[in-house]
Amino acid sequence: MAFSTPNRRDFMRASAIGATATAALTLASTAGSAVAATKEKAPDTRLRWIDGKAPSLHLGQSWGVPWPQGAHKPSQTFRLRDASGRDVPVQSWPLATWPDGSLKWSAHSIPAGETPAETYEMQAGKPATPDSPVKLVEKADAITISIGSRQWLVPKQGSQLIASASVDGREVLRGLHLVAISQDQPDLSDTGSLTQRNFTSAIGKVTVEQSGPIRAVVKLEGSHRGTGADGVRDWLPFTVRLYFQAGAESVRVMHSFIFDGDENKDFIRGLGLRASVPLADAPHDRHIRFAGLDGGLWGEAVRPLTGLRRDPGKDYRAAQIAGQPIPALSGMAETVSKRLELIPSWGDFTLSQPNADGFAITKRTKPGHGWINAQSGQRAAGLGYVGGGTGGGAAFALSHFWESHPSRLDIRGANGDLAEVTVWLWSPDAPAMDLRFYHDGMGIKDHPTEREALEITYEDYEEGWGRPYGIARTSELHFWSLPATPAREKLVQMAAAVRERPQLMCPPERLHAVPVFGDWALVDRSTPTRTLIEDQADFLLDLYQRQVEQRRWYGFWHYGDVMHTYDTDRHEWRYDIGGYAWANSELSPDLWLWYSFLRTGRGDVFRLAEAMTRHTGEVDVCHLGPYRGFGTRHGVQHWADSSKQPRISNAAYRRIYYFLSGGDERVGDLMRSLLGSEETLTRVDISRKLGKPPPTEVMVGFGTTWGSFLAMWLVEWERTGDKRWRDRILTGMNSIGRMQRGWFAGEAPFDMATGAFKDPGDQIGVSHLSAVFGAVEINSELLTLVDAPEYRKAWLEYCAFYNAPAAELRAKLGKDVKGRGLTESHSRLTAYAAHHLGDQKLADRAWQEFLTGHAKAGYGLGMTLTHIDGAAVLHPVDENPAMTTNNTAQWGLAAFQNLALVGDRLEAVAAQLGPDAYRTKG
């Protein structure tokens, strides 16, 4: 019997309704294969903008689409039409395949442009071609990319990412390169002197990843190189991708770097991208622009003609304000025209955003002279422009500009022949980047004392393990090649298109029509208790949107993460208390946000999840060094906790975004770089502080470690079709399936070469963390893709009995079991077993566990917020005393999976319990 809409992966069920879990598991061991290939018809595929309406401008667009197994071959081409039936040019390529080799995920891209359609429809067929396709020509020393009248030249060596950019044959941008400034101490306070060094990009490798006709991608890899008293130094390895889109006036730049310095003597003072802009117009026909938020724009001329003692004439003033060439000087009032050289020309402009709550625009005539305050505001959009009314110019923008402070935009020499623009990812205005550990160790030198510290602050500290070596950061920028100064309204549109990048996507119903990402259900308010659950799901999403803003969870190394646990006494999240500070993916908030988006299609949820995916995959993971491929547990600093584990670097947290985005190349790199990270276990004993004897072999836990490895192997198998990754998955599965205790064994010695567990599995080792870091979601998917009956039985047994009453579990395993916890979170395991075993008793138990367990933890249905203001807080905030990211993430994931698997039993169980058992108290 089904307890909800029939599950698409219903590969095994007991035939008898109400059979006990033990009896049903007997049937499970002989269930048929879950992976028989079937030819399915492709569903109708419509696309919409995630913000509910078409943008006024988009700078190019890519997205992913899932397809049923057997519907298409990987080589299938696709046709795209808008709502009027007009063919829209589209470029398509495969992202993933099913086990039978058919297309699972395809990626698509359309040209940039204004006023796109509200909706589109995709189907198999021959694509339309763009009027001005991307043309890429690769030679031994350089790559040339042309789109209509625009051309970019990308060298293959040297320091320049882009040597030149031209429009209509006129160069408007040249010499785009990376810049960095380092110093050997954070400030002058200690010695009264410090040494600074300048670095620029040194390109080591250039790769063409796509060559058009709609989308071309060029990948550049290298390091920052500088010369000092100790010679040449290369550090801060970078990866930069240049994206060229048909119809676009700009190039999109994805900039990633890794910190590989010594945090005690390598302090980054500035980090950015710099280019030059040739200028030929007269100074009064040169224009500077900076974008604010909500449609605001600051704009002035290098040599102003307004506000003078003498009036040049209305037409001249109006033209300059609009950014258009002024009329002929012969018609200007002579009282002005003969004195133009006496009007100061302003050469240097800066917009500096040192924090999330304020920016300032300043300007000066030239170096050696004072800066003048021009304007200020709260938050800037991160777009600037310098150029002439007829001679062309360049605009430049940094996404998430104020959220990623300290950031800055510089224009220098705008009153000369060659202006210089710099987009600072880390502003030189700010104090030097200080990545040192935040305390001196407090005398903690051995594991017993480290455990004592863990008991009081929840910080897993170990001397020497809290270094930032190997952390990374990715930023998105745009550089425009423009023939003339754009209208003010156009610049506002450009800023908006970068600030909240428009995104096409299949609606939730279309994504749900194909069995991807495990068990999840669409939003459904058809019954009273379902409505309460959906309302609480929205409440928690809105709560975190609100907390990000109220608590200012912003900054270069912070944006995208959220805090772990709340302190009701201070009305503050525990930002300074050991392991209670930054969440760092603890208990899968990444998955909570992505499954929330899959169900709702909300644009604000997509961007919250996207920011978290960027952050947790970069900042919270060690990309180099002894902990390569492992992430860092939650703590006061993202990198500082000594617990390094694959549960944080987990590819499951990146995979959904990768496919939905149409194969984001950087996220693809991050997932692929995890391959082989099992080797890190030879240096990192995850259980080294538990008081056990040192292991003689590498021990691997089934949940937080091997379960995380499953995700990286699965996505690589999907992306490449290489069966060695499938075989590695199956080898581990089959070895667990043969163990006496199955999943209840918890861990076993691991064979690095084969991926097998080397143990009879007769011990019992249960942890409340094993299934809350993506293991549920990945197992749910994998068991529809591979045939592993013994493992399937072991997993179902674990799901059915983890939350079982103590007596039942004792009867099953022959002894009492310690380590069980998070009952309400594990209700989804109970639901999984109930659904696949056809067991109504288990289905009802799942809802009892979910409803009553979460209510006891303060997450009963009907949660509310309390507004706190006045002297109790610095500025007004909203709180719920029970709110924690652990509970929020696991509440959402359990709710979504329970609704998908046993939703039909919800109202009956809710009626039996009564509202007092599951509603929020007070």
CSV table of C-alpha atoms in Angstrom, one decimal, residues 50-51 500 541-542 545 593 597 600-610:
chain,number,residue,atom,x,y,z
A,50,ILE,CA,12.6,32.1,-10.8
A,51,ASP,CA,11.6,35.6,-9.8
A,500,GLU,CA,20.6,39.4,-8.7
A,541,LEU,CA,12.9,30.0,5.2
A,542,ASP,CA,11.7,33.6,5.9
A,545,GLN,CA,16.3,35.4,5.2
A,593,LEU,CA,17.7,25.0,1.2
A,597,PHE,CA,13.9,25.4,-3.7
A,600,THR,CA,8.8,25.9,-4.2
A,601,GLY,CA,10.8,27.4,-7.1
A,602,ARG,CA,11.3,30.6,-5.1
A,603,GLY,CA,14.0,32.9,-6.4
A,604,ASP,CA,14.9,34.2,-2.9
A,605,VAL,CA,15.5,30.6,-1.7
A,606,PHE,CA,17.6,29.8,-4.8
A,607,ARG,CA,19.9,32.7,-4.1
A,608,LEU,CA,20.2,31.9,-0.4
A,609,ALA,CA,21.1,28.3,-1.4
A,610,GLU,CA,23.4,29.5,-4.1
